Amino acid sequence: RQKGPSTPATCDMRCNKLHRTTTEAHKHKRNSPKEKAFKLGISHSLIVAVLALTSHWSINFACAFSFVRSRGPTIALTMAAKEDSVNAGDKGRLLVSKFSSIGFSKSDGSNVRLILASQSPRRREILDMMGLTGRYTVNPSPLDESALQRELAAQPNLSPEEYARTLAEHKAQALGVEMVTTSSSEETEVTLILGSDTIVDLDGAILEKPVDESDARSMLGRLSGNWHKVHTGVAIYGLGLDDNQQPKLLTSFTDTARVKFADLTQKDISSYVSTGEPMDKAGSYGIQGVGGQLVEMIEGDFFAVMGLPMHTLSRELSRAIMLLDAK
């Protein structure tokens, strides 16, 4: 504690001492490990941001700028390692890498036939968008779908997801059995049979195709303003895989999307039904057509709502072809 009055010289000495102490503290802070790490993080962030703009890296900018937290070197090395693994001896995980394997017969250089067991124009459209135009044939399944639907509806513990997948499996299997029964005694070419079924799930209640316009209006009224789920079941059967010649299930799955309808007036509903579009659609609407106007929001794969989940189907068809090539 200072005794006596302070002179100007004494004040100057104290101020100079305080300035030197503060300067040294700031200097120490700037050179601290934490401060160095912060600066290093910013440097890595800028470097990766430039690389993301000037190279072929697929880098999320949110990921790039998370380098500010000085985690940059680890993330950068992980990305580089991942890119190297993709380029090193990768045979491709998607169907686009297997186009040369799919065709009508071995005479055209392919080794796998693909048959769509559905007469749905929407599923054909999706396969065409996937680049399969001219590489598959359409042969509707002989399955008595209505009878199977009644049988499945009587099973109280069957979930909507299982319901859709089971229908898809039976569609593909029924076509495979028919092909084996009606084919000649010659060796059957290796064939993939694609079956699919799409249903609308409103709080656990399954909405199939409407039986008439009144049913369609009722379904749309229930969907109005609400969220619902769309389940598309997919099954891939193989034919001609061994001497047994019976169709074998290679894979099956269900892809689910959530859809939010806008609040519809009775005029909206009746006008849409009058277009005729709802009459052959599960849930009485088609998202890829006029019915897209009814949809306010979607979570999941748009193509699953349309009738075939494009990405998952691409991956599973590619996997099936790899299994066949390995035999």
XYZ file of C-alpha atoms in Angstrom:
327
model
C 0.000 0.000 0.000
C 1.438 3.390 -1.025
C 2.291 5.694 1.876
C 2.198 9.411 1.468
C 1.177 11.412 -1.561
C 1.958 10.127 -5.051
C 4.236 12.193 -7.211
C 4.030 12.274 -11.058
C 7.263 10.316 -11.289
C 5.881 7.615 -9.033
C 2.713 7.323 -11.189
C 4.803 7.027 -14.343
C 6.858 4.225 -12.828
C 3.745 2.274 -11.798
C 2.099 2.758 -15.238
C 5.223 1.593 -17.057
C 5.457 -1.494 -14.833
C 1.759 -2.311 -15.451
C 2.196 -1.869 -19.247
C 5.222 -4.223 -19.265
C 3.323 -6.840 -17.233
C 0.261 -6.679 -19.541
C 2.404 -6.862 -22.694
C 4.274 -9.913 -21.391
C 0.955 -11.586 -20.504
C -0.408 -11.023 -24.022
C 2.840 -12.262 -25.530
C 2.692 -15.404 -23.410
C -0.960 -15.966 -24.404
C -0.140 -15.617 -28.111
C 2.617 -18.199 -27.780
C 0.587 -20.623 -25.663
C -0.135 -24.153 -27.044
C -3.851 -23.387 -27.135
C -3.317 -20.249 -29.220
C -0.944 -22.064 -31.597
C -3.469 -24.871 -32.041
C -6.181 -22.348 -32.821
C -4.027 -20.687 -35.516
C -3.057 -24.074 -36.952
C -6.710 -25.033 -37.118
C -7.572 -21.898 -39.101
C -4.702 -22.579 -41.524
C -5.894 -26.132 -42.171
C -9.435 -24.871 -42.622
C -8.360 -22.455 -45.375
C -6.229 -25.092 -47.102
C -9.009 -27.669 -47.219
C -11.542 -25.071 -48.359
C -9.279 -24.210 -51.329
C -8.809 -27.902 -52.153
C -12.559 -28.434 -52.059
C -13.009 -25.724 -54.688
C -10.100 -26.676 -56.945
C -9.976 -30.474 -56.831
C -12.239 -33.499 -57.216
C -12.557 -34.082 -53.488
C -16.138 -34.413 -52.251
C -15.742 -32.430 -49.055
C -18.609 -31.040 -47.042
C -17.870 -27.395 -46.213
C -19.217 -27.858 -42.696
C -16.631 -30.600 -42.276
C -13.903 -28.407 -43.769
C -14.526 -25.491 -41.446
C -14.715 -27.730 -38.400
C -10.915 -27.616 -38.687
C -11.157 -24.403 -36.656
C -11.359 -26.661 -33.646
C -7.856 -27.858 -34.533
C -9.018 -31.321 -35.666
C -7.973 -30.639 -39.235
C -5.005 -32.976 -39.728
C -6.964 -36.052 -38.557
C -9.954 -35.342 -40.831
C -7.732 -34.551 -43.817
C -5.810 -37.791 -43.471
C -9.047 -39.767 -43.077
C -10.441 -38.257 -46.277
C -7.263 -38.947 -48.199
C -7.195 -42.558 -46.997
C -10.841 -43.008 -47.935
C -10.235 -41.643 -51.433
C -7.244 -43.935 -51.913
C -9.286 -46.983 -50.859
C -11.980 -46.130 -53.388
C -9.491 -45.817 -56.230
C -7.427 -48.886 -55.309
C -8.769 -51.978 -57.002
C -12.427 -51.062 -56.453
C -14.855 -53.005 -58.634
C -17.721 -50.580 -58.100
C -20.555 -50.764 -55.629
C -23.352 -49.430 -57.822
C -25.146 -50.785 -60.857
C -23.667 -48.119 -63.110
C -20.377 -50.047 -62.883
C -22.062 -53.287 -64.007
C -23.893 -52.177 -67.166
C -21.778 -54.445 -69.355
C -23.037 -57.475 -67.415
C -26.737 -56.840 -68.103
C -28.515 -57.595 -71.365
C -31.045 -59.803 -73.086
C -28.821 -62.827 -73.659
C -25.247 -64.051 -73.809
C -25.218 -63.354 -77.539
C -24.987 -59.623 -76.876
C -21.939 -60.042 -74.654
C -23.737 -59.876 -71.307
C -24.001 -62.685 -68.800
C -27.125 -61.696 -66.820
C -30.684 -61.079 -67.942
C -32.857 -58.663 -65.970
C -36.648 -59.022 -65.901
C -39.039 -56.590 -64.235
C -41.962 -58.561 -62.811
C -44.306 -55.578 -62.972
C -46.403 -53.738 -65.501
C -46.024 -50.428 -63.640
C -45.007 -47.650 -66.054
C -43.482 -45.766 -63.133
C -41.063 -48.590 -62.346
C -40.092 -48.845 -65.991
C -39.465 -45.107 -65.988
C -37.159 -45.403 -62.978
C -35.190 -48.272 -64.556
C -34.839 -46.191 -67.716
C -33.597 -43.228 -65.681
C -31.020 -45.564 -64.137
C -29.592 -46.136 -67.629
C -31.157 -49.575 -68.200
C -33.145 -48.725 -71.302
C -32.831 -51.683 -73.660
C -31.126 -53.800 -70.999
C -34.190 -55.384 -69.347
C -37.509 -56.928 -70.284
C -40.930 -56.604 -68.678
C -42.922 -59.690 -67.726
C -45.765 -59.078 -65.242
C -45.987 -61.553 -62.402
C -48.767 -64.185 -62.592
C -49.330 -63.843 -58.838
C -52.907 -63.468 -57.619
C -52.083 -60.299 -55.763
C -55.535 -59.677 -54.301
C -55.665 -63.140 -52.713
C -52.228 -62.664 -51.143
C -53.180 -59.217 -49.858
C -56.199 -60.676 -48.073
C -54.037 -63.443 -46.610
C -51.419 -60.975 -45.347
C -54.047 -58.580 -43.984
C -55.317 -61.414 -41.789
C -51.934 -61.594 -40.020
C -52.206 -59.075 -37.162
C -48.513 -59.121 -36.267
C -47.282 -58.382 -39.786
C -45.840 -54.863 -40.015
C -46.466 -52.673 -43.080
C -42.747 -52.954 -43.944
C -42.932 -56.759 -43.889
C -46.194 -56.638 -45.830
C -44.601 -54.710 -48.709
C -41.479 -56.882 -48.780
C -43.489 -60.118 -48.712
C -45.622 -59.008 -51.649
C -42.490 -58.135 -53.612
C -40.935 -61.530 -52.879
C -44.023 -63.443 -53.957
C -44.343 -61.449 -57.177
C -40.776 -62.222 -58.256
C -40.915 -65.835 -57.102
C -44.198 -66.542 -58.914
C -42.723 -65.307 -62.189
C -39.594 -67.397 -61.654
C -41.625 -70.556 -61.065
C -43.689 -69.882 -64.178
C -40.557 -69.378 -66.267
C -39.063 -72.675 -65.045
C -42.321 -74.517 -65.727
C -42.770 -73.194 -69.245
C -39.125 -73.104 -70.370
C -37.556 -75.711 -72.622
C -35.242 -78.396 -71.328
C -32.244 -76.373 -72.508
C -30.052 -74.681 -69.959
C -31.737 -71.581 -68.576
C -29.720 -68.391 -68.854
C -28.781 -66.658 -65.625
C -31.618 -64.245 -64.909
C -32.400 -61.692 -62.231
C -36.111 -61.214 -61.560
C -37.074 -57.933 -59.935
C -40.306 -57.761 -57.951
C -41.633 -54.714 -56.122
C -44.667 -53.437 -54.252
C -45.489 -49.998 -52.843
C -47.979 -49.244 -50.082
C -49.029 -46.196 -48.088
C -48.988 -46.505 -44.304
C -51.157 -44.062 -42.359
C -50.550 -44.643 -38.645
C -50.214 -48.393 -39.247
C -53.223 -48.657 -41.559
C -52.258 -49.881 -45.036
C -53.708 -47.932 -47.960
C -53.588 -49.861 -51.226
C -55.002 -48.778 -54.598
C -58.551 -47.383 -54.373
C -61.434 -49.576 -55.501
C -63.395 -46.626 -56.891
C -63.501 -42.817 -56.884
C -65.335 -42.680 -53.575
C -62.591 -44.770 -51.981
C -59.962 -42.484 -53.514
C -61.636 -39.369 -52.088
C -61.836 -41.026 -48.689
C -58.124 -41.911 -48.696
C -57.076 -38.423 -49.741
C -59.283 -36.918 -47.031
C -57.525 -39.067 -44.425
C -54.093 -38.112 -45.744
C -54.888 -34.374 -45.890
C -52.718 -32.335 -43.521
C -51.026 -35.424 -42.091
C -47.714 -37.256 -42.249
C -47.721 -40.796 -43.599
C -45.153 -43.387 -44.645
C -44.604 -44.945 -48.043
C -43.024 -48.413 -48.023
C -41.609 -49.927 -51.199
C -40.673 -53.578 -50.911
C -38.133 -54.963 -53.375
C -37.054 -58.552 -54.039
C -34.436 -59.942 -56.421
C -34.643 -63.603 -57.364
C -32.039 -65.489 -59.362
C -32.855 -68.091 -61.987
C -30.525 -70.582 -63.656
C -27.979 -70.430 -60.865
C -27.542 -74.202 -60.545
C -28.848 -77.524 -61.821
C -31.925 -77.240 -59.609
C -33.203 -74.419 -61.825
C -35.607 -73.207 -59.145
C -35.724 -69.449 -58.448
C -33.637 -68.431 -55.452
C -34.069 -65.332 -53.344
C -30.862 -63.276 -53.544
C -31.987 -60.263 -51.547
C -35.086 -58.401 -50.404
C -35.623 -55.176 -48.488
C -38.080 -52.394 -47.766
C -37.269 -48.722 -48.286
C -39.406 -46.209 -46.377
C -40.016 -42.497 -46.887
C -42.158 -40.083 -44.871
C -44.535 -37.771 -46.732
C -46.463 -34.729 -45.465
C -49.675 -33.752 -47.244
C -50.902 -30.185 -47.408
C -54.319 -29.328 -46.022
C -56.664 -30.175 -48.892
C -60.123 -28.759 -49.501
C -62.934 -30.923 -50.827
C -62.576 -29.074 -54.126
C -58.857 -29.996 -54.263
C -59.653 -33.647 -53.598
C -62.544 -33.992 -56.048
C -60.645 -32.149 -58.775
C -57.629 -34.420 -58.381
C -59.738 -37.582 -58.384
C -61.451 -36.384 -61.565
C -58.069 -36.491 -63.369
C -58.138 -40.283 -63.042
C -54.543 -40.365 -61.805
C -55.287 -41.757 -58.311
C -57.068 -44.881 -59.495
C -54.013 -47.106 -59.987
C -51.875 -45.645 -57.200
C -51.327 -46.868 -53.654
C -52.817 -44.283 -51.308
C -54.667 -42.716 -54.268
C -51.906 -40.358 -55.390
C -48.815 -40.269 -57.590
C -46.028 -38.005 -56.389
C -44.398 -37.905 -59.835
C -47.562 -36.543 -61.496
C -50.405 -34.178 -60.715
C -50.469 -35.618 -57.195
C -47.130 -33.989 -56.478
C -49.117 -30.798 -55.848
C -50.647 -32.415 -52.762
C -47.252 -33.085 -51.156
C -45.877 -30.426 -48.849
C -42.748 -32.216 -47.634
C -40.880 -35.502 -47.991
C -38.225 -37.203 -45.867
C -36.393 -40.046 -47.598
C -35.980 -41.304 -51.147
C -38.347 -39.663 -53.637
C -38.013 -42.708 -55.901
C -39.175 -45.009 -53.104
C -42.433 -43.049 -53.099
C -42.570 -43.248 -56.884
C -42.170 -47.042 -56.910
C -38.494 -48.113 -56.787
C -35.798 -46.729 -54.455
C -33.134 -45.956 -57.046
C -29.976 -45.859 -54.937
C -30.717 -48.909 -52.790
C -31.836 -50.880 -55.850
C -28.651 -49.914 -57.692
C -26.508 -51.114 -54.800
C -28.409 -54.400 -54.355
C -28.471 -55.240 -58.066
C -24.736 -54.583 -58.220
C -24.208 -56.874 -55.236
C -26.336 -59.611 -56.831
C -24.340 -59.437 -60.062
C -21.075 -59.672 -58.105
C -22.391 -62.783 -56.356
C -23.260 -64.350 -59.703
C -19.834 -63.461 -61.151
C -18.181 -65.145 -58.166
C -19.957 -68.459 -58.829
